[in-house]
PDB file of C-alpha atoms in Angstrom:
ATOM      1  CA  MET U 727      -2.671  19.492  10.752  1.00 55.00           C
ATOM      2  CA  HIS U 728      -4.054  16.911  13.394  1.00 65.00           C
ATOM      3  CA  SER U 729      -3.424  17.663  16.976  1.00 79.00           C
ATOM      4  CA  ASP U 730      -0.117  16.382  18.513  1.00 87.00           C
ATOM      5  CA  ALA U 731      -1.908  13.287  19.955  1.00 88.00           C
ATOM      6  CA  LEU U 732      -3.257  12.380  16.727  1.00 91.00           C
ATOM      7  CA  LEU U 733      -0.066  13.111  14.765  1.00 94.00           C
ATOM      8  CA  LEU U 734       1.872  10.887  17.162  1.00 95.00           C
ATOM      9  CA  GLN U 735      -0.639   7.922  16.789  1.00 96.00           C
ATOM     10  CA  ALA U 736      -0.669   8.663  12.850  1.00 97.00           C
ATOM     11  CA  ARG U 737       3.399   8.411  13.250  1.00 97.00           C
ATOM     12  CA  ILE U 738       3.165   5.171  15.505  1.00 98.00           C
ATOM     13  CA  ASP U 739       0.590   3.469  12.961  1.00 98.00           C
ATOM     14  CA  LEU U 740       2.498   3.926   9.891  1.00 98.00           C
ATOM     15  CA  ALA U 741       5.913   2.937  11.732  1.00 98.00           C
ATOM     16  CA  ALA U 742       3.990  -0.174  12.487  1.00 98.00           C
ATOM     17  CA  ALA U 743       3.303  -0.645   9.020  1.00 98.00           C
ATOM     18  CA  PHE U 744       6.880  -0.573   7.973  1.00 98.00           C
ATOM     19  CA  ARG U 745       8.215  -3.082  10.492  1.00 98.00           C
ATOM     20  CA  TRP U 746       5.553  -5.481   9.421  1.00 98.00           C
ATOM     21  CA  ALA U 747       6.140  -4.948   5.685  1.00 98.00           C
ATOM     22  CA  ALA U 748       9.687  -5.999   6.504  1.00 97.00           C
ATOM     23  CA  ARG U 749       8.587  -9.036   8.400  1.00 97.00           C
ATOM     24  CA  TRP U 750       6.197 -10.010   5.426  1.00 97.00           C
ATOM     25  CA  ASP U 751       9.262  -9.492   3.073  1.00 95.00           C
ATOM     26  CA  MET U 752       7.317  -7.038   1.182  1.00 96.00           C
ATOM     27  CA  HIS U 753      10.315  -4.392   1.420  1.00 94.00           C
ATOM     28  CA  GLU U 754      12.962  -3.922  -0.838  1.00 93.00           C
ATOM     29  CA  SER U 755      16.610  -2.886  -0.035  1.00 92.00           C
ATOM     30  CA  ILE U 756      15.924   0.929   1.171  1.00 91.00           C
ATOM     31  CA  ALA U 757      13.284   1.288  -1.568  1.00 90.00           C
ATOM     32  CA  ASN U 758       9.524   1.634  -1.659  1.00 92.00           C
ATOM     33  CA  HIS U 759       7.484   4.114   0.287  1.00 95.00           C
ATOM     34  CA  PHE U 760       4.324   4.582   2.356  1.00 97.00           C
ATOM     35  CA  SER U 761       2.791   7.790   3.378  1.00 97.00           C
ATOM     36  CA  LEU U 762      -0.275   8.992   5.482  1.00 97.00           C
ATOM     37  CA  ALA U 763      -2.094  12.352   5.094  1.00 95.00           C
ATOM     38  CA  VAL U 764      -2.224  14.287   8.635  1.00 95.00           C
ATOM     39  CA  SER U 765      -4.241  17.108   7.188  1.00 93.00           C
ATOM     40  CA  ASP U 766      -7.746  17.242   6.416  1.00 89.00           C
ATOM     41  CA  ASP U 767      -7.071  18.122   2.653  1.00 90.00           C
ATOM     42  CA  GLY U 768      -4.432  15.640   2.323  1.00 87.00           C
ATOM     43  CA  GLN U 769      -1.702  18.170   1.448  1.00 89.00           C
ATOM     44  CA  GLN U 770       0.306  17.310   4.355  1.00 94.00           C
ATOM     45  CA  PHE U 771       1.518  13.989   4.794  1.00 95.00           C
ATOM     46  CA  LEU U 772       3.997  11.533   6.632  1.00 96.00           C
ATOM     47  CA  LEU U 773       6.654   9.864   4.217  1.00 96.00           C
ATOM     48  CA  ASN U 774       9.757   7.684   5.129  1.00 96.00           C
ATOM     49  CA  PRO U 775      13.137   9.306   4.425  1.00 94.00           C
ATOM     50  CA  VAL U 776      15.452   8.283   1.976  1.00 91.00           C
ATOM     51  CA  GLY U 777      18.012   5.687   3.130  1.00 91.00           C
ATOM     52  CA  SER U 778      15.822   4.056   5.703  1.00 94.00           C
ATOM     53  CA  HIS U 779      15.368   0.381   5.824  1.00 96.00           C
ATOM     54  CA  PHE U 780      11.755  -0.478   6.592  1.00 97.00           C
ATOM     55  CA  SER U 781      12.748  -2.767   9.472  1.00 97.00           C
ATOM     56  CA  ARG U 782      14.200   0.072  11.071  1.00 97.00           C
ATOM     57  CA  ILE U 783      11.869   2.863  10.907  1.00 97.00           C
ATOM     58  CA  ARG U 784      10.660   4.783  13.966  1.00 98.00           C
ATOM     59  CA  ALA U 785       7.583   6.919  14.306  1.00 98.00           C
ATOM     60  CA  SER U 786       9.980   9.817  14.968  1.00 97.00           C
ATOM     61  CA  ASP U 787      11.932   9.383  11.817  1.00 96.00           C
ATOM     62  CA  LEU U 788       8.895   9.991   9.369  1.00 97.00           C
ATOM     63  CA  LEU U 789       9.067  13.218   7.351  1.00 95.00           C
ATOM     64  CA  VAL U 790       6.125  15.609   7.416  1.00 93.00           C
ATOM     65  CA  LEU U 791       5.810  17.177   3.805  1.00 92.00           C
ATOM     66  CA  HIS U 792       3.411  19.478   2.036  1.00 88.00           C
ATOM     67  CA  ALA U 793       2.300  18.322  -1.372  1.00 84.00           C
ATOM     68  CA  GLY U 794       2.772  22.220  -2.658  1.00 81.00           C
ATOM     69  CA  GLN U 795       6.397  22.110  -1.753  1.00 80.00           C
ATOM     70  CA  SER U 796       9.072  22.013  -4.539  1.00 74.00           C
ATOM     71  CA  SER U 797      10.888  18.693  -5.267  1.00 72.00           C
ATOM     72  CA  ALA U 798      14.226  20.368  -4.278  1.00 73.00           C
ATOM     73  CA  ASP U 799      12.784  21.369  -0.832  1.00 80.00           C
ATOM     74  CA  VAL U 800      11.426  17.972  -0.079  1.00 78.00           C
ATOM     75  CA  SER U 801      14.898  16.686  -1.141  1.00 75.00           C
ATOM     76  CA  ALA U 802      16.554  18.957   1.244  1.00 72.00           C
ATOM     77  CA  GLN U 803      14.367  17.335   3.989  1.00 82.00           C
ATOM     78  CA  GLY U 804      15.570  13.977   2.931  1.00 79.00           C
ATOM     79  CA  ALA U 805      12.689  12.809   0.570  1.00 83.00           C
ATOM     80  CA  ASP U 806      13.133  10.467  -2.327  1.00 87.00           C
ATOM     81  CA  PRO U 807      12.171  12.218  -5.512  1.00 82.00           C
ATOM     82  CA  THR U 808      10.374   9.049  -7.013  1.00 82.00           C
ATOM     83  CA  ALA U 809       8.289   8.943  -3.770  1.00 85.00           C
ATOM     84  CA  TRP U 810       7.598  12.584  -3.814  1.00 86.00           C
ATOM     85  CA  HIS U 811       6.394  12.887  -7.375  1.00 84.00           C
ATOM     86  CA  LEU U 812       4.094   9.739  -6.716  1.00 88.00           C
ATOM     87  CA  HIS U 813       2.716  10.389  -3.350  1.00 90.00           C
ATOM     88  CA  ALA U 814       2.199  14.080  -3.296  1.00 89.00           C
ATOM     89  CA  ALA U 815       0.121  13.631  -6.519  1.00 89.00           C
ATOM     90  CA  LEU U 816      -1.781  11.001  -5.270  1.00 91.00           C
ATOM     91  CA  HIS U 817      -2.535  12.860  -2.047  1.00 92.00           C
ATOM     92  CA  GLN U 818      -3.526  15.930  -3.762  1.00 89.00           C
ATOM     93  CA  ARG U 819      -5.914  14.396  -6.374  1.00 89.00           C
ATOM     94  CA  LEU U 820      -7.426  11.403  -4.666  1.00 90.00           C
ATOM     95  CA  PRO U 821      -9.292  12.372  -1.270  1.00 89.00           C
ATOM     96  CA  GLN U 822      -9.785   8.676  -0.767  1.00 91.00           C
ATOM     97  CA  ALA U 823      -6.024   8.145  -0.646  1.00 93.00           C
ATOM     98  CA  ARG U 824      -5.340   9.144   3.078  1.00 96.00           C
ATOM     99  CA  CYS U 825      -2.785   6.074   3.373  1.00 97.00           C
ATOM    100  CA  ILE U 826      -0.740   5.131   0.290  1.00 97.00           C
ATOM    101  CA  LEU U 827       1.474   1.887   0.391  1.00 98.00           C
ATOM    102  CA  HIS U 828       3.729   1.330  -2.482  1.00 97.00           C
ATOM    103  CA  THR U 829       5.714  -2.125  -2.540  1.00 96.00           C
ATOM    104  CA  HIS U 830       7.383  -4.231  -5.045  1.00 96.00           C
ATOM    105  CA  MET U 831       6.387  -7.249  -2.852  1.00 97.00           C
ATOM    106  CA  PRO U 832       7.151 -10.306  -5.057  1.00 97.00           C
ATOM    107  CA  TYR U 833       3.738 -12.241  -5.845  1.00 97.00           C
ATOM    108  CA  ALA U 834       1.929  -9.202  -6.659  1.00 97.00           C
ATOM    109  CA  THR U 835       4.677  -7.930  -8.623  1.00 97.00           C
ATOM    110  CA  ALA U 836       5.263 -11.037 -10.637  1.00 96.00           C
ATOM    111  CA  LEU U 837       1.528 -11.042 -11.722  1.00 97.00           C
ATOM    112  CA  CYS U 838       2.365  -7.205 -12.866  1.00 96.00           C
ATOM    113  CA  CYS U 839       5.036  -8.610 -15.439  1.00 95.00           C
ATOM    114  CA  LEU U 840       2.556 -11.080 -17.071  1.00 96.00           C
ATOM    115  CA  GLN U 841       1.151  -9.450 -20.470  1.00 94.00           C
ATOM    116  CA  ASP U 842      -2.345  -8.152 -20.110  1.00 93.00           C
ATOM    117  CA  TYR U 843      -2.848  -9.943 -16.852  1.00 94.00           C
ATOM    118  CA  GLU U 844      -5.788  -9.264 -14.750  1.00 95.00           C
ATOM    119  CA  PHE U 845      -6.217 -10.325 -11.158  1.00 97.00           C
ATOM    120  CA  LEU U 846      -8.256 -13.570 -11.124  1.00 98.00           C
ATOM    121  CA  MET U 847     -11.143 -14.223  -8.854  1.00 98.00           C
ATOM    122  CA  LEU U 848      -9.723 -17.521  -7.796  1.00 98.00           C
ATOM    123  CA  ASP U 849     -10.152 -17.696  -4.066  1.00 97.00           C
ATOM    124  CA  GLN U 850     -11.936 -15.791  -1.098  1.00 95.00           C
ATOM    125  CA  ASN U 851      -9.220 -13.538  -0.552  1.00 97.00           C
ATOM    126  CA  ALA U 852      -9.002 -12.360  -4.213  1.00 97.00           C
ATOM    127  CA  CYS U 853     -12.664 -11.700  -4.036  1.00 97.00           C
ATOM    128  CA  ARG U 854     -12.156  -8.834  -1.794  1.00 96.00           C
ATOM    129  CA  PHE U 855     -10.630  -6.811  -4.590  1.00 97.00           C
ATOM    130  CA  TYR U 856     -13.532  -7.604  -7.109  1.00 96.00           C
ATOM    131  CA  GLY U 857     -14.030  -4.471  -9.133  1.00 94.00           C
ATOM    132  CA  ARG U 858     -11.434  -2.346  -7.153  1.00 95.00           C
ATOM    133  CA  ILE U 859      -8.264  -3.187  -9.449  1.00 96.00           C
ATOM    134  CA  ALA U 860      -6.829  -0.452 -11.919  1.00 96.00           C
ATOM    135  CA  TYR U 861      -3.921  -1.438 -14.175  1.00 96.00           C
ATOM    136  CA  ASP U 862      -1.000   0.621 -15.472  1.00 93.00           C
ATOM    137  CA  ARG U 863       0.626  -1.008 -18.416  1.00 89.00           C
ATOM    138  CA  HIS U 864       3.051   1.353 -19.626  1.00 84.00           C
ATOM    139  CA  TYR U 865       5.986   1.317 -17.535  1.00 78.00           C
ATOM    140  CA  ALA U 866       8.196   4.105 -18.738  1.00 72.00           C
ATOM    141  CA  GLY U 867      11.084   4.180 -16.293  1.00 65.00           C
ATOM    142  CA  MET U 868      11.215   5.991 -12.761  1.00 64.00           C
ATOM    143  CA  ALA U 869       9.048   8.579 -11.530  1.00 57.00           C
ATOM    144  CA  LEU U 870      11.432  11.487 -11.660  1.00 59.00           C
ATOM    145  CA  ASP U 871       9.005  14.243 -12.618  1.00 69.00           C
ATOM    146  CA  ALA U 872       5.508  15.600 -11.661  1.00 67.00           C
ATOM    147  CA  SER U 873       3.803  14.517 -14.641  1.00 76.00           C
ATOM    148  CA  GLU U 874       4.483  10.829 -13.882  1.00 80.00           C
ATOM    149  CA  GLY U 875       2.759  11.310 -10.514  1.00 81.00           C
ATOM    150  CA  GLU U 876      -0.093  13.039 -12.203  1.00 84.00           C
ATOM    151  CA  ARG U 877      -0.717  10.100 -15.014  1.00 86.00           C
ATOM    152  CA  VAL U 878      -0.699   7.501 -12.138  1.00 86.00           C
ATOM    153  CA  ALA U 879      -3.229   9.452 -10.267  1.00 87.00           C
ATOM    154  CA  ALA U 880      -5.333   9.716 -13.205  1.00 89.00           C
ATOM    155  CA  LEU U 881      -5.656   5.906 -13.300  1.00 91.00           C
ATOM    156  CA  MET U 882      -7.523   5.454  -9.986  1.00 87.00           C
ATOM    157  CA  GLN U 883     -11.235   5.850 -10.592  1.00 80.00           C
ATOM    158  CA  ALA U 884     -13.764   5.852  -7.613  1.00 78.00           C
ATOM    159  CA  GLY U 885     -13.854   2.729  -5.729  1.00 84.00           C
ATOM    160  CA  GLN U 886     -10.711   1.342  -6.999  1.00 93.00           C
ATOM    161  CA  SER U 887      -7.797   0.962  -3.942  1.00 95.00           C
ATOM    162  CA  VAL U 888      -5.350  -1.000  -5.875  1.00 97.00           C
ATOM    163  CA  LEU U 889      -3.110  -0.327  -8.728  1.00 96.00           C
ATOM    164  CA  PHE U 890      -1.031  -2.914 -10.538  1.00 97.00           C
ATOM    165  CA  MET U 891       1.850  -1.012 -12.115  1.00 93.00           C
ATOM    166  CA  GLY U 892       3.188  -3.176 -15.074  1.00 91.00           C
ATOM    167  CA  ASN U 893       6.829  -4.235 -14.757  1.00 93.00           C
ATOM    168  CA  HIS U 894       6.895  -2.470 -11.591  1.00 92.00           C
ATOM    169  CA  GLY U 895       4.925  -3.172  -8.478  1.00 95.00           C
ATOM    170  CA  VAL U 896       1.552  -2.404  -6.650  1.00 97.00           C
ATOM    171  CA  MET U 897       0.018   0.746  -5.081  1.00 96.00           C
ATOM    172  CA  VAL U 898      -2.760   0.336  -2.266  1.00 97.00           C
ATOM    173  CA  ILE U 899      -4.563   3.072  -0.966  1.00 96.00           C
ATOM    174  CA  GLY U 900      -7.083   3.662   1.715  1.00 95.00           C
ATOM    175  CA  PRO U 901      -8.737   5.754   4.258  1.00 95.00           C
ATOM    176  CA  SER U 902      -6.177   4.703   7.183  1.00 96.00           C
ATOM    177  CA  VAL U 903      -3.117   2.825   7.895  1.00 98.00           C
ATOM    178  CA  ALA U 904      -5.290  -0.259   9.214  1.00 97.00           C
ATOM    179  CA  GLN U 905      -7.352  -0.545   6.237  1.00 96.00           C
ATOM    180  CA  ALA U 906      -4.558   0.009   3.640  1.00 97.00           C
ATOM    181  CA  LEU U 907      -1.974  -2.446   5.329  1.00 98.00           C
ATOM    182  CA  ASP U 908      -4.764  -5.061   5.676  1.00 97.00           C
ATOM    183  CA  GLU U 909      -5.313  -4.777   1.994  1.00 96.00           C
ATOM    184  CA  LEU U 910      -1.703  -4.937   1.321  1.00 97.00           C
ATOM    185  CA  TYR U 911      -1.553  -7.999   3.267  1.00 98.00           C
ATOM    186  CA  TYR U 912      -4.509 -10.041   1.803  1.00 97.00           C
ATOM    187  CA  LEU U 913      -3.435  -8.719  -1.679  1.00 98.00           C
ATOM    188  CA  GLU U 914       0.038 -10.569  -1.607  1.00 98.00           C
ATOM    189  CA  LYS U 915      -1.849 -13.416   0.045  1.00 98.00           C
ATOM    190  CA  ALA U 916      -4.138 -13.851  -2.878  1.00 98.00           C
ATOM    191  CA  ALA U 917      -1.273 -13.045  -5.364  1.00 98.00           C
ATOM    192  CA  LYS U 918       0.940 -15.847  -3.827  1.00 98.00           C
ATOM    193  CA  LEU U 919      -1.863 -18.312  -4.071  1.00 98.00           C
ATOM    194  CA  GLN U 920      -2.625 -17.314  -8.103  1.00 98.00           C
ATOM    195  CA  VAL U 921       1.178 -17.684  -8.750  1.00 98.00           C
ATOM    196  CA  LEU U 922       1.063 -21.158  -7.087  1.00 98.00           C
ATOM    197  CA  ALA U 923      -2.158 -22.383  -8.757  1.00 98.00           C
ATOM    198  CA  LEU U 924      -0.644 -20.808 -12.513  1.00 97.00           C
ATOM    199  CA  SER U 925       2.525 -22.751 -11.954  1.00 97.00           C
ATOM    200  CA  THR U 926       0.726 -26.073 -11.871  1.00 97.00           C
ATOM    201  CA  GLY U 927      -0.253 -25.745 -15.331  1.00 96.00           C
ATOM    202  CA  ARG U 928      -3.608 -27.134 -14.756  1.00 97.00           C
ATOM    203  CA  PRO U 929      -7.165 -25.635 -15.430  1.00 97.00           C
ATOM    204  CA  LEU U 930      -8.078 -22.934 -12.972  1.00 97.00           C
ATOM    205  CA  ALA U 931     -11.431 -23.138 -11.093  1.00 97.00           C
ATOM    206  CA  LEU U 932     -12.644 -19.339 -11.342  1.00 98.00           C
ATOM    207  CA  ILE U 933     -15.295 -18.035  -8.847  1.00 98.00           C
ATOM    208  CA  PRO U 934     -18.265 -16.870 -11.045  1.00 97.00           C
ATOM    209  CA  ASP U 935     -18.828 -12.801 -11.236  1.00 97.00           C
ATOM    210  CA  ALA U 936     -22.018 -13.047  -9.153  1.00 97.00           C
ATOM    211  CA  ALA U 937     -20.266 -15.029  -6.370  1.00 97.00           C
ATOM    212  CA  ALA U 938     -17.131 -12.859  -6.446  1.00 97.00           C
ATOM    213  CA  ARG U 939     -19.319  -9.544  -6.151  1.00 96.00           C
ATOM    214  CA  LEU U 940     -21.221 -11.087  -3.341  1.00 96.00           C
ATOM    215  CA  ALA U 941     -18.004 -12.223  -1.670  1.00 96.00           C
ATOM    216  CA  ALA U 942     -16.655  -8.524  -2.178  1.00 94.00           C
ATOM    217  CA  ALA U 943     -19.602  -7.222  -0.455  1.00 93.00           C
ATOM    218  CA  GLN U 944     -19.268  -9.382   2.402  1.00 92.00           C
ATOM    219  CA  TRP U 945     -15.664  -8.480   3.085  1.00 88.00           C
ATOM    220  CA  ASN U 946     -16.691  -4.677   2.960  1.00 85.00           C
ATOM    221  CA  ASP U 947     -19.585  -5.272   5.142  1.00 84.00           C
ATOM    222  CA  TYR U 948     -18.212  -7.563   7.610  1.00 81.00           C
ATOM    223  CA  PRO U 949     -19.834  -6.828  11.305  1.00 73.00           C
ATOM    224  CA  THR U 950     -16.055  -6.935  12.772  1.00 76.00           C
ATOM    225  CA  ASP U 951     -13.821  -4.237  12.094  1.00 90.00           C
ATOM    226  CA  ALA U 952     -11.073  -6.622  11.267  1.00 92.00           C
ATOM    227  CA  CYS U 953      -8.810  -3.966   9.599  1.00 95.00           C
ATOM    228  CA  ALA U 954      -8.426  -2.145  13.151  1.00 95.00           C
ATOM    229  CA  LEU U 955      -8.336  -5.438  14.962  1.00 96.00           C
ATOM    230  CA  HIS U 956      -5.448  -6.467  12.716  1.00 97.00           C
ATOM    231  CA  LEU U 957      -3.361  -3.635  13.322  1.00 98.00           C
ATOM    232  CA  GLN U 958      -3.939  -3.413  17.016  1.00 98.00           C
ATOM    233  CA  ALA U 959      -2.537  -7.128  16.994  1.00 98.00           C
ATOM    234  CA  LEU U 960       0.301  -6.281  15.125  1.00 98.00           C
ATOM    235  CA  LYS U 961       1.228  -3.254  17.263  1.00 98.00           C
ATOM    236  CA  ALA U 962       0.873  -5.658  20.313  1.00 98.00           C
ATOM    237  CA  ILE U 963       3.453  -7.820  18.919  1.00 98.00           C
ATOM    238  CA  LEU U 964       5.859  -4.803  18.348  1.00 98.00           C
ATOM    239  CA  ASP U 965       4.992  -3.773  21.548  1.00 98.00           C
ATOM    240  CA  LEU U 966       6.795  -6.859  23.019  1.00 98.00           C
ATOM    241  CA  GLU U 967       9.261  -7.313  20.528  1.00 98.00           C
ATOM    242  CA  GLU U 968      10.499  -4.052  18.789  1.00 97.00           C
ATOM    243  CA  THR U 969       9.334  -1.300  21.233  1.00 97.00           C
ATOM    244  CA  ASP U 970      11.471   1.267  19.623  1.00 97.00           C
ATOM    245  CA  TYR U 971       9.334   1.311  16.391  1.00 98.00           C
ATOM    246  CA  ALA U 972       6.901   3.582  18.514  1.00 98.00           C
ATOM    247  CA  LEU U 973       9.764   6.211  19.629  1.00 97.00           C
TER     248      LEU U 973
END
């Protein structure tokens, strides 16, 4: 596991992600879950406890779990079983999934409910996700056993960081809270624009593949670490308005 200082920073960053997901209306009751690996092998990770509203989560509230534990043990620690089966499987099987954010955010989830829908290269924000979205079109109920987590993990191929979960929601993975949260934010912004554009009934002016591929590369190679700066700015606001998030 990380040193005490690194673990505390991990807790604070993830708590900030919860607070801002609530502010952005990406939360749902006391459901949905974020996790963050805190060991080099990804086996140990932080997860929000069952019954916690995103807008109230503090750094010290987050559970530290091990992917090798039994579901009974983690339930006793206060983990939601559906969160456990999904997040433990992804942390075990996907080295790139250091941070996992799962939400039912409205606009992206609306797109997940359209038959055979694929994310459109409709604006610059959408281009960020060119070639990096996987699709799960086989909703079969809640993830209440380990096989569901394993099935979902198998859908994410190398280079893919977003999973559209049919009739369910979305999952974003990343190497850090900063990158995963930034992607979650831009994914919902792009999804909202797509829902609005589709609602007009007018023909869509899609970006050609070559331009979308170029824009995706520009997003990835941007000279400023915008993801880190975004999280830094978000935490600065919380430091003024919701200081308890870091406790």
